[in-house]
XYZ file of N, CA and C in Angstrom:
483
model
N 67.310 121.175 85.022
C 68.081 120.492 86.039
C 67.811 121.133 87.401
N 67.630 120.309 88.399
C 67.366 120.772 89.758
C 68.668 121.268 90.382
N 68.585 122.385 91.102
C 69.753 122.898 91.815
C 69.742 122.317 93.230
N 70.596 121.342 93.469
C 70.638 120.671 94.769
C 71.638 121.393 95.668
N 71.207 121.801 96.876
C 72.140 122.498 97.773
C 73.218 121.560 98.329
N 74.369 122.135 98.639
C 75.481 121.350 99.177
C 75.106 120.623 100.460
N 74.268 121.244 101.277
C 73.862 120.598 102.532
C 73.093 119.303 102.261
N 72.336 119.260 101.163
C 71.638 118.022 100.792
C 72.658 116.934 100.456
N 73.671 117.296 99.661
C 74.702 116.318 99.301
C 75.393 115.776 100.548
N 75.683 116.660 101.486
C 76.342 116.239 102.716
C 75.469 115.242 103.484
N 74.195 115.532 103.599
C 73.270 114.609 104.267
C 73.129 113.302 103.513
N 73.108 113.393 102.200
C 73.006 112.203 101.359
C 74.211 111.290 101.583
N 75.396 111.874 101.603
C 76.622 111.096 101.832
C 76.645 110.551 103.256
N 76.117 111.314 104.204
C 76.039 110.823 105.579
C 75.288 109.493 105.639
N 74.269 109.360 104.802
C 73.476 108.132 104.800
C 73.944 107.068 103.828
N 74.458 107.474 102.672
C 74.741 106.521 101.592
C 76.204 106.467 101.158
N 77.067 107.226 101.821
C 78.455 107.321 101.381
C 79.427 106.555 102.247
N 80.665 106.499 101.767
C 81.727 105.791 102.477
C 83.076 106.422 102.139
N 83.857 106.671 103.163
C 85.243 107.095 103.007
C 86.074 105.854 103.322
N 86.723 105.310 102.312
C 87.340 103.992 102.433
C 88.860 104.067 102.346
N 89.513 103.393 103.279
C 90.959 103.205 103.227
C 91.196 101.704 103.273
N 91.757 101.168 102.197
C 92.012 99.733 102.114
C 93.499 99.438 102.069
N 93.857 98.299 102.615
C 95.234 97.806 102.559
C 95.170 96.487 101.799
N 95.783 96.448 100.625
C 95.695 95.252 99.779
C 97.091 94.748 99.419
N 97.217 93.438 99.203
C 98.520 92.895 98.804
C 98.985 93.503 97.478
N 100.295 93.721 97.384
C 100.883 94.258 96.157
C 102.315 93.766 96.027
N 102.610 93.164 94.901
C 103.987 92.709 94.679
C 104.888 93.851 94.212
N 104.310 95.024 93.997
C 105.081 96.161 93.499
C 105.640 97.043 94.613
N 105.159 96.878 95.840
C 105.643 97.693 96.957
C 106.563 96.865 97.839
N 107.596 97.500 98.361
C 108.610 96.752 99.107
C 108.059 96.077 100.357
N 107.005 96.636 100.955
C 106.442 95.991 102.142
C 105.346 94.977 101.798
N 105.028 94.840 100.507
C 104.055 93.845 100.073
C 102.606 94.294 100.098
N 102.363 95.578 100.399
C 100.992 96.082 100.482
C 100.865 97.442 99.815
N 99.654 97.717 99.369
C 99.319 99.013 98.778
C 98.164 99.602 99.575
N 98.185 100.909 99.755
C 97.097 101.609 100.434
C 96.202 102.223 99.373
N 94.911 101.970 99.502
C 93.924 102.493 98.559
C 92.993 103.439 99.317
N 92.789 104.632 98.769
C 91.826 105.578 99.341
C 90.748 105.840 98.301
N 89.495 105.740 98.734
C 88.367 105.944 97.818
C 87.200 106.586 98.556
N 86.480 107.421 97.829
C 85.201 107.960 98.289
C 84.119 107.321 97.435
N 83.099 106.761 98.088
C 81.975 106.123 97.383
C 80.666 106.701 97.896
N 79.702 106.805 97.017
C 78.323 107.056 97.438
C 77.424 106.319 96.462
N 76.473 105.555 96.995
C 75.646 104.703 96.134
C 74.180 105.104 96.201
N 73.466 104.659 95.163
C 72.045 104.992 95.040
C 71.415 104.054 94.020
N 70.115 103.853 94.151
C 69.437 103.037 93.139
C 69.324 103.842 91.842
N 69.083 103.169 90.720
C 69.075 103.870 89.422
C 68.092 105.042 89.338
N 66.980 104.981 90.071
C 66.025 106.098 90.028
C 66.623 107.375 90.610
N 67.628 107.229 91.468
C 68.268 108.391 92.075
C 69.558 108.806 91.397
N 69.761 108.336 90.182
C 71.013 108.648 89.476
C 71.245 110.149 89.356
N 70.183 110.925 89.249
C 70.340 112.373 89.100
C 71.142 112.958 90.255
N 70.960 112.407 91.448
C 71.706 112.906 92.607
C 73.193 112.581 92.455
N 73.502 111.357 92.006
C 74.904 110.990 91.779
C 75.520 111.859 90.685
N 74.770 112.070 89.601
C 75.268 112.915 88.505
C 75.562 114.331 88.993
N 74.636 114.879 89.764
C 74.832 116.254 90.224
C 75.949 116.359 91.257
N 76.094 115.345 92.116
C 77.203 115.369 93.070
C 78.538 115.260 92.330
N 78.595 114.400 91.329
C 79.802 114.269 90.500
C 80.137 115.616 89.852
N 79.124 116.283 89.303
C 79.338 117.599 88.687
C 79.765 118.633 89.720
N 79.142 118.588 90.898
C 79.479 119.558 91.953
C 80.920 119.376 92.423
N 81.345 118.117 92.585
C 82.717 117.845 93.021
C 83.721 118.062 91.888
N 83.263 117.873 90.652
C 84.147 118.018 89.498
C 85.111 116.862 89.331
N 84.700 115.682 89.785
C 85.577 114.513 89.672
C 84.771 113.237 89.910
N 85.415 112.118 89.617
C 84.813 110.815 89.871
C 84.121 110.242 88.656
N 83.592 109.039 88.851
C 82.839 108.361 87.794
C 81.729 107.536 88.436
N 80.712 107.237 87.644
C 79.566 106.453 88.117
C 79.581 105.116 87.403
N 79.379 104.053 88.174
C 79.399 102.697 87.614
C 78.407 101.829 88.379
N 78.093 100.632 87.855
C 77.276 99.698 88.635
C 77.996 99.372 89.945
N 77.239 99.313 91.030
C 77.833 99.083 92.342
C 78.414 97.682 92.476
N 77.698 96.695 92.000
C 78.159 95.298 92.069
C 77.900 94.641 90.724
N 78.857 94.739 89.824
C 78.689 94.199 88.467
C 78.311 92.725 88.461
N 78.890 91.965 89.362
C 78.689 90.511 89.355
C 77.311 90.101 89.861
N 76.619 90.989 90.546
C 75.323 90.647 91.132
C 74.180 91.074 90.218
N 73.312 90.127 89.900
C 72.123 90.471 89.111
C 71.026 91.022 90.014
N 71.145 90.802 91.316
C 70.140 91.288 92.267
C 70.343 92.759 92.623
N 71.575 93.217 92.602
C 71.897 94.588 92.994
C 72.086 95.435 91.740
N 71.144 96.336 91.508
C 71.223 97.204 90.326
C 71.651 98.623 90.701
N 72.090 98.808 91.944
C 72.460 100.146 92.396
C 73.693 100.664 91.654
N 73.838 101.971 91.695
C 74.963 102.666 91.067
C 75.832 103.274 92.162
N 77.083 103.526 91.837
C 77.985 104.134 92.815
C 78.839 105.197 92.131
N 78.951 106.337 92.792
C 79.893 107.378 92.393
C 81.192 107.081 93.129
N 82.286 107.007 92.394
C 83.589 106.652 92.963
C 84.604 107.750 92.644
N 85.364 108.150 93.655
C 86.515 109.038 93.454
C 87.716 108.326 94.066
N 88.715 108.022 93.223
C 89.915 107.305 93.666
C 91.173 108.165 93.621
N 91.197 109.134 92.749
C 92.403 109.931 92.532
C 92.743 110.746 93.784
N 93.954 110.545 94.326
C 94.333 111.224 95.566
C 94.303 112.743 95.437
N 94.674 113.252 94.270
C 94.638 114.706 94.064
C 93.197 115.214 94.142
N 92.269 114.501 93.506
C 90.856 114.886 93.578
C 90.320 114.756 95.000
N 90.725 113.703 95.696
C 90.290 113.537 97.083
C 90.780 114.710 97.926
N 92.039 115.067 97.752
C 92.648 116.132 98.558
C 92.124 117.518 98.197
N 91.952 117.774 96.905
C 91.626 119.132 96.463
C 90.138 119.386 96.246
N 89.340 118.327 96.132
C 87.922 118.523 95.833
C 87.002 117.896 96.874
N 87.172 116.608 97.139
C 86.250 115.904 98.041
C 86.424 116.377 99.483
N 87.643 116.355 99.983
C 87.875 116.734 101.381
C 87.472 118.185 101.654
N 87.866 119.160 100.819
C 87.413 120.533 101.069
C 85.885 120.676 101.061
N 85.214 119.908 100.191
C 83.750 119.971 100.155
C 83.162 119.590 101.512
N 83.672 118.494 102.111
C 83.107 118.032 103.378
C 83.647 118.789 104.587
N 84.734 119.516 104.420
C 85.157 120.434 105.478
C 84.218 121.636 105.515
N 83.791 122.065 104.335
C 82.866 123.202 104.233
C 81.430 122.791 104.557
N 81.084 121.539 104.268
C 79.726 121.012 104.478
C 79.831 119.744 105.323
N 80.073 119.897 106.637
C 80.404 118.732 107.462
C 79.264 117.727 107.612
N 79.678 116.486 107.757
C 78.756 115.404 108.064
C 78.340 115.552 109.524
N 77.161 115.019 109.870
C 76.709 115.174 111.255
C 76.596 113.846 112.002
N 76.734 112.747 111.313
C 76.641 111.444 111.983
C 78.033 110.995 112.435
N 78.111 109.777 112.930
C 79.385 109.189 113.315
C 80.338 109.049 112.146
N 79.810 109.136 110.935
C 80.650 109.044 109.738
C 81.663 110.193 109.682
N 81.378 111.263 110.417
C 82.308 112.394 110.456
C 83.677 111.956 110.983
N 83.695 111.081 111.984
C 84.970 110.586 112.527
C 85.740 109.797 111.470
N 85.021 108.974 110.688
C 85.669 108.252 109.590
C 86.225 109.229 108.559
N 85.475 110.286 108.281
C 85.942 111.304 107.342
C 87.257 111.927 107.822
N 87.336 112.255 109.113
C 88.561 112.867 109.646
C 89.753 111.917 109.523
N 89.538 110.631 109.754
C 90.608 109.637 109.607
C 90.995 109.479 108.132
N 90.000 109.527 107.268
C 90.236 109.471 105.825
C 91.071 110.674 105.390
N 90.684 111.849 105.856
C 91.408 113.089 105.545
C 92.862 112.981 105.993
N 93.083 112.497 107.208
C 94.452 112.346 107.717
C 95.250 111.369 106.852
N 94.604 110.286 106.434
C 95.269 109.294 105.587
C 95.674 109.899 104.247
N 94.763 110.625 103.613
C 95.064 111.260 102.324
C 96.220 112.250 102.485
N 96.226 113.000 103.590
C 97.319 113.944 103.841
C 98.647 113.209 104.022
N 98.631 112.111 104.784
C 99.856 111.333 105.005
C 100.399 110.780 103.682
N 99.504 110.289 102.837
C 99.921 109.770 101.529
C 100.492 110.897 100.671
N 99.850 112.055 100.697
C 100.335 113.205 99.916
C 101.734 113.627 100.345
N 102.059 113.403 101.613
C 103.381 113.756 102.147
C 104.389 112.618 101.977
N 103.947 111.504 101.396
C 104.842 110.370 101.183
C 105.065 109.507 102.415
N 104.293 109.746 103.464
C 104.478 109.006 104.716
C 104.128 107.524 104.586
N 103.279 107.197 103.630
C 102.896 105.789 103.445
C 104.079 104.936 102.995
N 105.136 105.582 102.550
C 106.329 104.871 102.085
C 107.302 104.548 103.220
N 107.044 105.103 104.398
C 107.880 104.802 105.565
C 107.180 103.755 106.420
N 107.947 102.983 107.163
C 107.350 101.965 108.037
C 106.424 102.598 109.070
N 106.876 103.688 109.684
C 106.077 104.357 110.708
C 104.788 104.932 110.114
N 104.890 105.582 108.961
C 103.713 106.153 108.312
C 102.731 105.085 107.876
N 103.254 103.986 107.333
C 102.391 102.883 106.909
C 101.628 102.320 108.105
N 102.318 102.136 109.229
C 101.654 101.597 110.428
C 100.596 102.562 110.958
N 100.865 103.861 110.885
C 99.881 104.855 111.312
C 98.636 104.772 110.432
N 98.835 104.681 109.124
C 97.703 104.559 108.201
C 96.963 103.249 108.439
N 97.688 102.178 108.702
C 97.063 100.892 109.014
C 96.155 101.026 110.235
N 96.638 101.686 111.279
C 95.821 101.901 112.481
C 94.581 102.730 112.163
N 94.755 103.786 111.373
C 93.612 104.621 110.990
C 92.595 103.802 110.199
N 93.080 103.051 109.216
C 92.186 102.271 108.350
C 91.388 101.252 109.148
N 92.035 100.577 110.074
C 91.366 99.517 110.821
C 90.498 100.054 111.957
N 90.505 101.368 112.156
C 89.604 101.971 113.137
C 88.391 102.612 112.457
N 88.320 102.496 111.130
C 87.242 103.120 110.359
C 86.179 102.116 109.935
N 84.986 102.629 109.683
C 83.878 101.956 109.002
C 83.427 100.657 109.651
N 84.274 99.660 109.652
C 83.863 98.337 110.116
C 85.071 97.582 110.640
N 84.808 96.592 111.426
C 85.915 95.761 111.912
C 86.112 94.554 111.017
N 85.264 94.383 110.022
C 85.369 93.238 109.114
C 86.261 93.595 107.931
N 87.444 93.046 107.925
C 88.399 93.284 106.851
C 88.809 91.956 106.253
N 89.137 91.976 104.973
C 89.565 90.742 104.294
C 90.862 90.195 104.869
N 91.775 91.093 105.182
C 93.065 90.677 105.739
C 93.135 91.184 107.182
N 93.234 90.285 108.148
C 93.348 90.735 109.540
C 94.583 91.618 109.743
N 94.437 92.606 110.600
C 95.528 93.546 110.868
C 96.792 92.808 111.314
N 96.640 91.783 112.136
C 97.791 91.019 112.619
C 98.579 90.367 111.496
N 97.886 89.923 110.455
C 98.559 89.310 109.302
C 99.429 90.352 108.599
N 98.887 91.543 108.425
C 99.653 92.614 107.774
C 100.876 92.971 108.614
N 100.675 93.122 109.921
C 101.798 93.472 110.795
C 102.883 92.400 110.785
N 102.477 91.133 110.782
C 103.489 90.062 110.771
C 104.246 90.036 109.442
N 103.554 90.318 108.347
C 104.241 90.376 107.048
C 105.185 91.570 106.980
N 104.780 92.673 107.606
C 105.663 93.845 107.644
C 106.938 93.519 108.410
N 106.782 92.843 109.545
C 107.956 92.475 110.350
C 108.879 91.552 109.566
N 108.297 90.593 108.848
C 109.144 89.661 108.091
C 109.812 90.364 106.908
N 109.130 91.328 106.281
C 109.764 92.051 105.165
C 110.868 92.967 105.676
N 110.724 93.492 106.894
C 111.774 94.327 107.480
C 112.995 93.482 107.831
N 112.772 92.254 108.273
C 113.882 91.368 108.637
C 114.696 90.978 107.407
N 114.023 90.882 106.260
C 114.691 90.501 105.013
C 115.600 91.623 104.518
N 115.186 92.878 104.732
C 115.962 94.025 104.233
C 117.284 94.169 104.891
């Protein structure tokens, strides 16, 4: 087995990784939404060894097909969803081995989001709105649910209470 240095993993994630914060509808939460935090890094099947070794280095996550429904995309993705693993393993790794591209700013927002969730702030209206702002300032401006729709639903759920 090849011994891959941590700096290589950091560069690899800089190019192929994603720190994701999603806001999705949920009938189980009083405000109607759930916050999802995930770390992803993808690679074609020939590069699976890198995903395997990064998974082993982090000590968490799982590898799966990136897009099961697509026959054209055969890439694989390493996924870490567990907030404890994100907080105790993924975030410390990238604090010690920082990203150098613009993705570093997304990482810092991701880190703040994971910390807010760990403190239970996502359960408060103010904390949820802060996380919403962080999420919608990350990665891309293309989201399935426009921020305004979420805010209007939050206002209507607050009026009902």
